[in-house]
């Protein structure tokens, strides 16, 4: 459970009405990798000063930069974690959330996004960005591979959080706690990006009692203080095993 290691998992954020879950899934994985690479808490240097708060530690990375500037995706109309990683690597870095703060510009009257960070600004030499290596795809539908990757850092995943295959209410929409299982109607029609931060294995191996620990981006008033627990098994509830990357 990476929540127990300082700064590896930042506080739960809120994407609002903007369809930007893909950016939060991306920054969550990048934030974890950065914190683990630099130490806990990260040591202050000339390069990373913009990322560290004297009082609260890690500011985190900018979701708004991805919404505005990643031309591989569609801003508030959706995107993909893998192309977000690709964009960050090609641009040479990621700005801090302090430098490029998040603005909820979603909804039916949302304005077009304008990138306010140019290529010349977003370089390795600029103190407002940190470099990103190319991303890694985890073998899908393979629990040992996902466990091995998660032992390294938090992992970006895609899940089904919309309507069930029968068109009924999805358990994510009414979730307040407990473990969501395949029997709850949470299948593998992937439509939402989140962050996998850990797992719990039931000592008695009782079906439905082992679970994945997932950080959502719907504020800390949702679910288990912003988190959701999904059944951990080969049944692949909610599609957790389908498309992991970091």
PDB file of C-alpha atoms in Angstrom:
ATOM      1  CA  UNK A   1       0.000   0.000   0.000  1.00  0.00           C
ATOM      2  CA  UNK A   2       1.936   3.005  -1.325  1.00  0.00           C
ATOM      3  CA  UNK A   3      -0.219   5.354   0.764  1.00  0.00           C
ATOM      4  CA  UNK A   4       1.950   4.354   3.706  1.00  0.00           C
ATOM      5  CA  UNK A   5       5.126   5.758   2.070  1.00  0.00           C
ATOM      6  CA  UNK A   6       5.394   9.580   2.340  1.00  0.00           C
ATOM      7  CA  UNK A   7       4.793  11.601  -0.855  1.00  0.00           C
ATOM      8  CA  UNK A   8       4.477   8.560  -3.150  1.00  0.00           C
ATOM      9  CA  UNK A   9       0.700   9.060  -3.305  1.00  0.00           C
ATOM     10  CA  UNK A  10      -0.419  12.694  -3.239  1.00  0.00           C
ATOM     11  CA  UNK A  11      -3.733  13.806  -1.767  1.00  0.00           C
ATOM     12  CA  UNK A  12      -6.941  12.866  -3.577  1.00  0.00           C
ATOM     13  CA  UNK A  13      -7.772  15.371  -6.308  1.00  0.00           C
ATOM     14  CA  UNK A  14     -11.006  16.359  -8.044  1.00  0.00           C
ATOM     15  CA  UNK A  15     -11.354  16.439 -11.826  1.00  0.00           C
ATOM     16  CA  UNK A  16     -14.754  18.150 -11.605  1.00  0.00           C
ATOM     17  CA  UNK A  17     -16.926  18.179 -14.739  1.00  0.00           C
ATOM     18  CA  UNK A  18     -13.932  17.904 -17.076  1.00  0.00           C
ATOM     19  CA  UNK A  19     -13.433  14.475 -18.663  1.00  0.00           C
ATOM     20  CA  UNK A  20      -9.780  14.541 -17.645  1.00  0.00           C
ATOM     21  CA  UNK A  21      -9.481  11.315 -15.646  1.00  0.00           C
ATOM     22  CA  UNK A  22      -6.682  10.246 -18.023  1.00  0.00           C
ATOM     23  CA  UNK A  23      -4.517  13.124 -16.780  1.00  0.00           C
ATOM     24  CA  UNK A  24      -4.979  12.185 -13.125  1.00  0.00           C
ATOM     25  CA  UNK A  25      -4.150   8.551 -13.854  1.00  0.00           C
ATOM     26  CA  UNK A  26      -0.994   9.752 -15.607  1.00  0.00           C
ATOM     27  CA  UNK A  27       0.229  12.256 -13.020  1.00  0.00           C
ATOM     28  CA  UNK A  28      -0.433   9.818 -10.177  1.00  0.00           C
ATOM     29  CA  UNK A  29       1.980   7.293 -11.633  1.00  0.00           C
ATOM     30  CA  UNK A  30       4.544   9.980 -12.446  1.00  0.00           C
ATOM     31  CA  UNK A  31       4.294  11.471  -8.950  1.00  0.00           C
ATOM     32  CA  UNK A  32       4.921   8.080  -7.371  1.00  0.00           C
ATOM     33  CA  UNK A  33       7.910   7.367  -9.605  1.00  0.00           C
ATOM     34  CA  UNK A  34       9.407  10.780  -8.875  1.00  0.00           C
ATOM     35  CA  UNK A  35       9.022  10.502  -5.108  1.00  0.00           C
ATOM     36  CA  UNK A  36      10.599   7.044  -5.083  1.00  0.00           C
ATOM     37  CA  UNK A  37      13.432   8.157  -7.366  1.00  0.00           C
ATOM     38  CA  UNK A  38      14.368  11.209  -5.300  1.00  0.00           C
ATOM     39  CA  UNK A  39      13.657   9.985  -1.773  1.00  0.00           C
ATOM     40  CA  UNK A  40      10.875  10.473   0.763  1.00  0.00           C
ATOM     41  CA  UNK A  41      10.444  13.342   1.085  1.00  0.00           C
ATOM     42  CA  UNK A  42      12.355  14.430  -2.030  1.00  0.00           C
ATOM     43  CA  UNK A  43      15.472  16.462  -1.367  1.00  0.00           C
ATOM     44  CA  UNK A  44      15.167  20.097  -2.441  1.00  0.00           C
ATOM     45  CA  UNK A  45      17.378  21.003  -5.387  1.00  0.00           C
ATOM     46  CA  UNK A  46      17.511  23.887  -7.870  1.00  0.00           C
ATOM     47  CA  UNK A  47      15.700  21.695 -10.393  1.00  0.00           C
ATOM     48  CA  UNK A  48      12.811  20.547  -8.235  1.00  0.00           C
ATOM     49  CA  UNK A  49      12.184  23.559  -5.967  1.00  0.00           C
ATOM     50  CA  UNK A  50       8.922  24.369  -7.782  1.00  0.00           C
ATOM     51  CA  UNK A  51       7.585  20.917  -6.896  1.00  0.00           C
ATOM     52  CA  UNK A  52       8.133  21.028  -3.140  1.00  0.00           C
ATOM     53  CA  UNK A  53       6.096  22.912  -0.575  1.00  0.00           C
ATOM     54  CA  UNK A  54       7.937  23.909   2.640  1.00  0.00           C
ATOM     55  CA  UNK A  55       4.870  22.960   4.699  1.00  0.00           C
ATOM     56  CA  UNK A  56       3.138  20.059   2.961  1.00  0.00           C
ATOM     57  CA  UNK A  57       5.848  18.354   0.922  1.00  0.00           C
ATOM     58  CA  UNK A  58       5.147  17.369  -2.684  1.00  0.00           C
ATOM     59  CA  UNK A  59       2.971  19.693  -4.796  1.00  0.00           C
ATOM     60  CA  UNK A  60       2.468  17.077  -7.505  1.00  0.00           C
ATOM     61  CA  UNK A  61       2.391  17.356 -11.288  1.00  0.00           C
ATOM     62  CA  UNK A  62       0.108  19.413 -13.509  1.00  0.00           C
ATOM     63  CA  UNK A  63      -2.992  17.742 -14.898  1.00  0.00           C
ATOM     64  CA  UNK A  64      -3.952  20.983 -16.620  1.00  0.00           C
ATOM     65  CA  UNK A  65      -0.788  20.872 -18.714  1.00  0.00           C
ATOM     66  CA  UNK A  66      -1.957  17.561 -20.199  1.00  0.00           C
ATOM     67  CA  UNK A  67      -5.515  18.866 -20.718  1.00  0.00           C
ATOM     68  CA  UNK A  68      -4.272  21.964 -22.552  1.00  0.00           C
ATOM     69  CA  UNK A  69      -1.166  20.797 -24.358  1.00  0.00           C
ATOM     70  CA  UNK A  70      -1.326  17.055 -25.114  1.00  0.00           C
ATOM     71  CA  UNK A  71      -2.454  17.044 -28.741  1.00  0.00           C
ATOM     72  CA  UNK A  72      -2.599  13.234 -28.754  1.00  0.00           C
ATOM     73  CA  UNK A  73      -5.739  13.498 -26.608  1.00  0.00           C
ATOM     74  CA  UNK A  74      -8.913  15.583 -26.449  1.00  0.00           C
ATOM     75  CA  UNK A  75      -8.646  17.584 -23.249  1.00  0.00           C
ATOM     76  CA  UNK A  76     -11.897  17.548 -21.284  1.00  0.00           C
ATOM     77  CA  UNK A  77     -13.428  15.259 -23.882  1.00  0.00           C
ATOM     78  CA  UNK A  78     -11.150  12.376 -22.904  1.00  0.00           C
ATOM     79  CA  UNK A  79      -7.730  10.973 -23.573  1.00  0.00           C
ATOM     80  CA  UNK A  80      -5.388   8.067 -22.970  1.00  0.00           C
ATOM     81  CA  UNK A  81      -2.827   7.479 -20.227  1.00  0.00           C
ATOM     82  CA  UNK A  82      -0.318   5.928 -22.632  1.00  0.00           C
ATOM     83  CA  UNK A  83      -0.323   8.907 -24.988  1.00  0.00           C
ATOM     84  CA  UNK A  84      -0.043  11.231 -21.981  1.00  0.00           C
ATOM     85  CA  UNK A  85       3.163   9.434 -20.974  1.00  0.00           C
ATOM     86  CA  UNK A  86       4.364   9.675 -24.563  1.00  0.00           C
ATOM     87  CA  UNK A  87       3.596  13.409 -24.683  1.00  0.00           C
ATOM     88  CA  UNK A  88       5.470  14.037 -21.423  1.00  0.00           C
ATOM     89  CA  UNK A  89       8.529  12.134 -22.618  1.00  0.00           C
ATOM     90  CA  UNK A  90       8.593  13.877 -25.992  1.00  0.00           C
ATOM     91  CA  UNK A  91       8.165  17.333 -24.450  1.00  0.00           C
ATOM     92  CA  UNK A  92      11.047  16.705 -22.090  1.00  0.00           C
ATOM     93  CA  UNK A  93       9.259  17.072 -18.791  1.00  0.00           C
ATOM     94  CA  UNK A  94       6.184  17.771 -16.692  1.00  0.00           C
ATOM     95  CA  UNK A  95       5.454  21.088 -14.938  1.00  0.00           C
ATOM     96  CA  UNK A  96       4.397  21.238 -11.311  1.00  0.00           C
ATOM     97  CA  UNK A  97       0.805  21.706 -10.247  1.00  0.00           C
ATOM     98  CA  UNK A  98       1.880  24.964  -8.588  1.00  0.00           C
ATOM     99  CA  UNK A  99       3.334  26.269 -11.852  1.00  0.00           C
ATOM    100  CA  UNK A 100       0.391  25.136 -13.997  1.00  0.00           C
ATOM    101  CA  UNK A 101      -2.654  24.714 -11.676  1.00  0.00           C
ATOM    102  CA  UNK A 102      -5.774  22.735 -12.488  1.00  0.00           C
ATOM    103  CA  UNK A 103      -8.911  24.534 -13.645  1.00  0.00           C
ATOM    104  CA  UNK A 104     -12.200  22.644 -14.026  1.00  0.00           C
ATOM    105  CA  UNK A 105     -13.347  23.828 -17.442  1.00  0.00           C
ATOM    106  CA  UNK A 106     -15.681  20.937 -18.175  1.00  0.00           C
ATOM    107  CA  UNK A 107     -19.408  20.868 -18.763  1.00  0.00           C
ATOM    108  CA  UNK A 108     -21.601  21.666 -21.786  1.00  0.00           C
ATOM    109  CA  UNK A 109     -20.261  25.231 -22.190  1.00  0.00           C
ATOM    110  CA  UNK A 110     -16.591  24.430 -21.705  1.00  0.00           C
ATOM    111  CA  UNK A 111     -14.209  26.805 -23.542  1.00  0.00           C
ATOM    112  CA  UNK A 112     -11.413  25.528 -25.782  1.00  0.00           C
ATOM    113  CA  UNK A 113      -8.163  24.740 -23.990  1.00  0.00           C
ATOM    114  CA  UNK A 114      -5.157  26.937 -24.771  1.00  0.00           C
ATOM    115  CA  UNK A 115      -1.684  25.632 -24.044  1.00  0.00           C
ATOM    116  CA  UNK A 116       0.213  28.190 -21.975  1.00  0.00           C
ATOM    117  CA  UNK A 117       3.475  26.237 -21.825  1.00  0.00           C
ATOM    118  CA  UNK A 118       5.468  26.358 -25.056  1.00  0.00           C
ATOM    119  CA  UNK A 119       7.967  23.802 -26.274  1.00  0.00           C
ATOM    120  CA  UNK A 120      10.824  26.175 -25.510  1.00  0.00           C
ATOM    121  CA  UNK A 121       9.659  26.521 -21.914  1.00  0.00           C
ATOM    122  CA  UNK A 122       9.109  22.802 -21.368  1.00  0.00           C
ATOM    123  CA  UNK A 123      12.703  21.619 -21.495  1.00  0.00           C
ATOM    124  CA  UNK A 124      14.989  19.690 -19.192  1.00  0.00           C
ATOM    125  CA  UNK A 125      16.907  22.901 -18.501  1.00  0.00           C
ATOM    126  CA  UNK A 126      13.818  24.661 -17.175  1.00  0.00           C
ATOM    127  CA  UNK A 127      13.374  24.387 -13.400  1.00  0.00           C
ATOM    128  CA  UNK A 128       9.597  24.183 -13.781  1.00  0.00           C
ATOM    129  CA  UNK A 129       9.665  20.758 -15.444  1.00  0.00           C
ATOM    130  CA  UNK A 130      11.001  17.330 -14.559  1.00  0.00           C
ATOM    131  CA  UNK A 131      12.045  14.712 -17.148  1.00  0.00           C
ATOM    132  CA  UNK A 132       9.983  11.651 -17.974  1.00  0.00           C
ATOM    133  CA  UNK A 133      11.217   8.335 -19.370  1.00  0.00           C
ATOM    134  CA  UNK A 134       9.199   6.321 -21.917  1.00  0.00           C
ATOM    135  CA  UNK A 135       6.367   4.335 -20.362  1.00  0.00           C
ATOM    136  CA  UNK A 136       5.998   0.598 -19.760  1.00  0.00           C
ATOM    137  CA  UNK A 137       2.946  -1.526 -20.491  1.00  0.00           C
ATOM    138  CA  UNK A 138       2.265  -4.250 -17.926  1.00  0.00           C
ATOM    139  CA  UNK A 139       1.218  -7.653 -19.262  1.00  0.00           C
ATOM    140  CA  UNK A 140      -2.594  -7.566 -19.289  1.00  0.00           C
ATOM    141  CA  UNK A 141      -4.786 -10.070 -17.451  1.00  0.00           C
ATOM    142  CA  UNK A 142      -1.827 -11.299 -15.395  1.00  0.00           C
ATOM    143  CA  UNK A 143      -1.967 -10.765 -11.637  1.00  0.00           C
ATOM    144  CA  UNK A 144       1.706 -11.676 -10.902  1.00  0.00           C
ATOM    145  CA  UNK A 145       2.908  -9.181 -13.533  1.00  0.00           C
ATOM    146  CA  UNK A 146       0.734  -6.442 -12.095  1.00  0.00           C
ATOM    147  CA  UNK A 147       1.859  -7.222  -8.550  1.00  0.00           C
ATOM    148  CA  UNK A 148       5.493  -7.092  -9.672  1.00  0.00           C
ATOM    149  CA  UNK A 149       4.994  -3.707 -11.353  1.00  0.00           C
ATOM    150  CA  UNK A 150       3.082  -2.356  -8.365  1.00  0.00           C
ATOM    151  CA  UNK A 151       5.952  -3.315  -6.080  1.00  0.00           C
ATOM    152  CA  UNK A 152       7.997  -0.767  -8.052  1.00  0.00           C
ATOM    153  CA  UNK A 153       5.552   2.160  -7.953  1.00  0.00           C
ATOM    154  CA  UNK A 154       1.867   3.133  -8.300  1.00  0.00           C
ATOM    155  CA  UNK A 155       0.379   2.042 -11.631  1.00  0.00           C
ATOM    156  CA  UNK A 156      -2.042   3.786 -13.980  1.00  0.00           C
ATOM    157  CA  UNK A 157      -5.001   1.598 -14.934  1.00  0.00           C
ATOM    158  CA  UNK A 158      -8.282   1.906 -16.816  1.00  0.00           C
ATOM    159  CA  UNK A 159     -11.559   0.610 -15.418  1.00  0.00           C
ATOM    160  CA  UNK A 160     -15.264   0.454 -16.139  1.00  0.00           C
ATOM    161  CA  UNK A 161     -16.901   3.197 -14.090  1.00  0.00           C
ATOM    162  CA  UNK A 162     -19.851   3.973 -16.373  1.00  0.00           C
ATOM    163  CA  UNK A 163     -23.084   2.092 -16.958  1.00  0.00           C
ATOM    164  CA  UNK A 164     -23.233  -1.683 -16.594  1.00  0.00           C
ATOM    165  CA  UNK A 165     -23.597  -3.942 -19.639  1.00  0.00           C
ATOM    166  CA  UNK A 166     -27.300  -4.194 -18.806  1.00  0.00           C
ATOM    167  CA  UNK A 167     -27.601  -0.409 -18.731  1.00  0.00           C
ATOM    168  CA  UNK A 168     -28.203  -0.229 -14.986  1.00  0.00           C
ATOM    169  CA  UNK A 169     -26.485   1.950 -12.387  1.00  0.00           C
ATOM    170  CA  UNK A 170     -22.763   1.337 -12.108  1.00  0.00           C
ATOM    171  CA  UNK A 171     -21.468   0.571  -8.590  1.00  0.00           C
ATOM    172  CA  UNK A 172     -18.880   3.356  -8.876  1.00  0.00           C
ATOM    173  CA  UNK A 173     -21.662   5.942  -9.066  1.00  0.00           C
ATOM    174  CA  UNK A 174     -23.153   4.914  -5.712  1.00  0.00           C
ATOM    175  CA  UNK A 175     -20.012   3.608  -3.996  1.00  0.00           C
ATOM    176  CA  UNK A 176     -19.539   4.559  -0.352  1.00  0.00           C
ATOM    177  CA  UNK A 177     -17.340   1.691   0.836  1.00  0.00           C
ATOM    178  CA  UNK A 178     -16.654  -2.033   0.773  1.00  0.00           C
ATOM    179  CA  UNK A 179     -15.363  -4.203  -2.093  1.00  0.00           C
ATOM    180  CA  UNK A 180     -16.803  -3.954  -5.611  1.00  0.00           C
ATOM    181  CA  UNK A 181     -16.953  -7.353  -7.340  1.00  0.00           C
ATOM    182  CA  UNK A 182     -17.765  -8.637 -10.812  1.00  0.00           C
ATOM    183  CA  UNK A 183     -21.131  -9.738  -9.438  1.00  0.00           C
ATOM    184  CA  UNK A 184     -21.949  -6.067  -8.820  1.00  0.00           C
ATOM    185  CA  UNK A 185     -21.988  -5.521 -12.578  1.00  0.00           C
ATOM    186  CA  UNK A 186     -18.537  -3.998 -12.845  1.00  0.00           C
ATOM    187  CA  UNK A 187     -17.163  -5.582 -16.023  1.00  0.00           C
ATOM    188  CA  UNK A 188     -14.431  -4.601 -18.506  1.00  0.00           C
ATOM    189  CA  UNK A 189     -15.813  -1.817 -20.713  1.00  0.00           C
ATOM    190  CA  UNK A 190     -12.961   0.577 -19.938  1.00  0.00           C
ATOM    191  CA  UNK A 191     -14.041   4.213 -19.654  1.00  0.00           C
ATOM    192  CA  UNK A 192     -12.189   5.744 -16.696  1.00  0.00           C
ATOM    193  CA  UNK A 193      -8.503   6.133 -15.746  1.00  0.00           C
ATOM    194  CA  UNK A 194      -7.421   5.811 -12.115  1.00  0.00           C
ATOM    195  CA  UNK A 195      -4.354   4.992 -10.014  1.00  0.00           C
ATOM    196  CA  UNK A 196      -3.632   1.573  -8.519  1.00  0.00           C
ATOM    197  CA  UNK A 197      -1.720   2.087  -5.256  1.00  0.00           C
ATOM    198  CA  UNK A 198      -1.779  -1.312  -3.538  1.00  0.00           C
ATOM    199  CA  UNK A 199      -3.596  -4.524  -2.707  1.00  0.00           C
ATOM    200  CA  UNK A 200      -4.760  -6.666   0.192  1.00  0.00           C
ATOM    201  CA  UNK A 201      -4.716 -10.460   0.141  1.00  0.00           C
ATOM    202  CA  UNK A 202      -7.232 -12.152   2.416  1.00  0.00           C
ATOM    203  CA  UNK A 203      -5.331 -14.630   4.656  1.00  0.00           C
ATOM    204  CA  UNK A 204      -8.149 -17.190   4.393  1.00  0.00           C
ATOM    205  CA  UNK A 205      -8.336 -16.898   0.559  1.00  0.00           C
ATOM    206  CA  UNK A 206     -12.080 -16.326   0.835  1.00  0.00           C
ATOM    207  CA  UNK A 207     -13.448 -15.379  -2.613  1.00  0.00           C
ATOM    208  CA  UNK A 208     -14.280 -11.680  -2.854  1.00  0.00           C
ATOM    209  CA  UNK A 209     -12.245 -10.710   0.226  1.00  0.00           C
ATOM    210  CA  UNK A 210      -8.923  -9.848  -1.470  1.00  0.00           C
ATOM    211  CA  UNK A 211      -8.926  -6.467  -3.159  1.00  0.00           C
ATOM    212  CA  UNK A 212      -7.012  -3.859  -5.141  1.00  0.00           C
ATOM    213  CA  UNK A 213      -6.634  -0.367  -3.618  1.00  0.00           C
ATOM    214  CA  UNK A 214      -7.426   2.371  -6.146  1.00  0.00           C
ATOM    215  CA  UNK A 215      -7.190   6.154  -5.951  1.00  0.00           C
ATOM    216  CA  UNK A 216      -9.952   7.973  -7.836  1.00  0.00           C
ATOM    217  CA  UNK A 217     -10.160  11.628  -8.943  1.00  0.00           C
ATOM    218  CA  UNK A 218     -13.669  12.457  -7.727  1.00  0.00           C
ATOM    219  CA  UNK A 219     -12.597  14.263  -4.515  1.00  0.00           C
ATOM    220  CA  UNK A 220     -12.033  12.800  -1.051  1.00  0.00           C
ATOM    221  CA  UNK A 221     -15.742  13.012  -0.250  1.00  0.00           C
ATOM    222  CA  UNK A 222     -16.398  10.111  -2.644  1.00  0.00           C
ATOM    223  CA  UNK A 223     -16.028   6.443  -1.686  1.00  0.00           C
ATOM    224  CA  UNK A 224     -13.521   5.536   1.013  1.00  0.00           C
ATOM    225  CA  UNK A 225     -12.075   9.068   1.352  1.00  0.00           C
ATOM    226  CA  UNK A 226     -11.468   9.162  -2.390  1.00  0.00           C
ATOM    227  CA  UNK A 227     -10.455   5.499  -2.743  1.00  0.00           C
ATOM    228  CA  UNK A 228     -12.249   2.380  -3.927  1.00  0.00           C
ATOM    229  CA  UNK A 229     -11.559  -1.318  -3.256  1.00  0.00           C
ATOM    230  CA  UNK A 230     -12.032  -3.723  -6.167  1.00  0.00           C
ATOM    231  CA  UNK A 231     -12.116  -7.510  -5.969  1.00  0.00           C
ATOM    232  CA  UNK A 232      -8.632  -8.938  -6.675  1.00  0.00           C
ATOM    233  CA  UNK A 233      -8.992 -12.114  -8.731  1.00  0.00           C
ATOM    234  CA  UNK A 234      -8.656 -13.515 -12.231  1.00  0.00           C
ATOM    235  CA  UNK A 235     -12.300 -12.526 -12.816  1.00  0.00           C
ATOM    236  CA  UNK A 236     -10.926  -9.026 -13.584  1.00  0.00           C
ATOM    237  CA  UNK A 237     -13.669  -7.022 -11.896  1.00  0.00           C
ATOM    238  CA  UNK A 238     -13.977  -3.520 -13.408  1.00  0.00           C
ATOM    239  CA  UNK A 239     -11.143  -4.317 -15.848  1.00  0.00           C
ATOM    240  CA  UNK A 240      -8.317  -3.622 -13.389  1.00  0.00           C
ATOM    241  CA  UNK A 241      -6.076  -6.169 -15.169  1.00  0.00           C
ATOM    242  CA  UNK A 242      -6.873  -5.034 -18.707  1.00  0.00           C
ATOM    243  CA  UNK A 243      -4.626  -2.037 -19.402  1.00  0.00           C
ATOM    244  CA  UNK A 244      -2.024  -1.198 -16.712  1.00  0.00           C
ATOM    245  CA  UNK A 245       0.967   1.042 -17.450  1.00  0.00           C
ATOM    246  CA  UNK A 246       3.552   3.266 -15.742  1.00  0.00           C
TER     247      UNK A 246
END
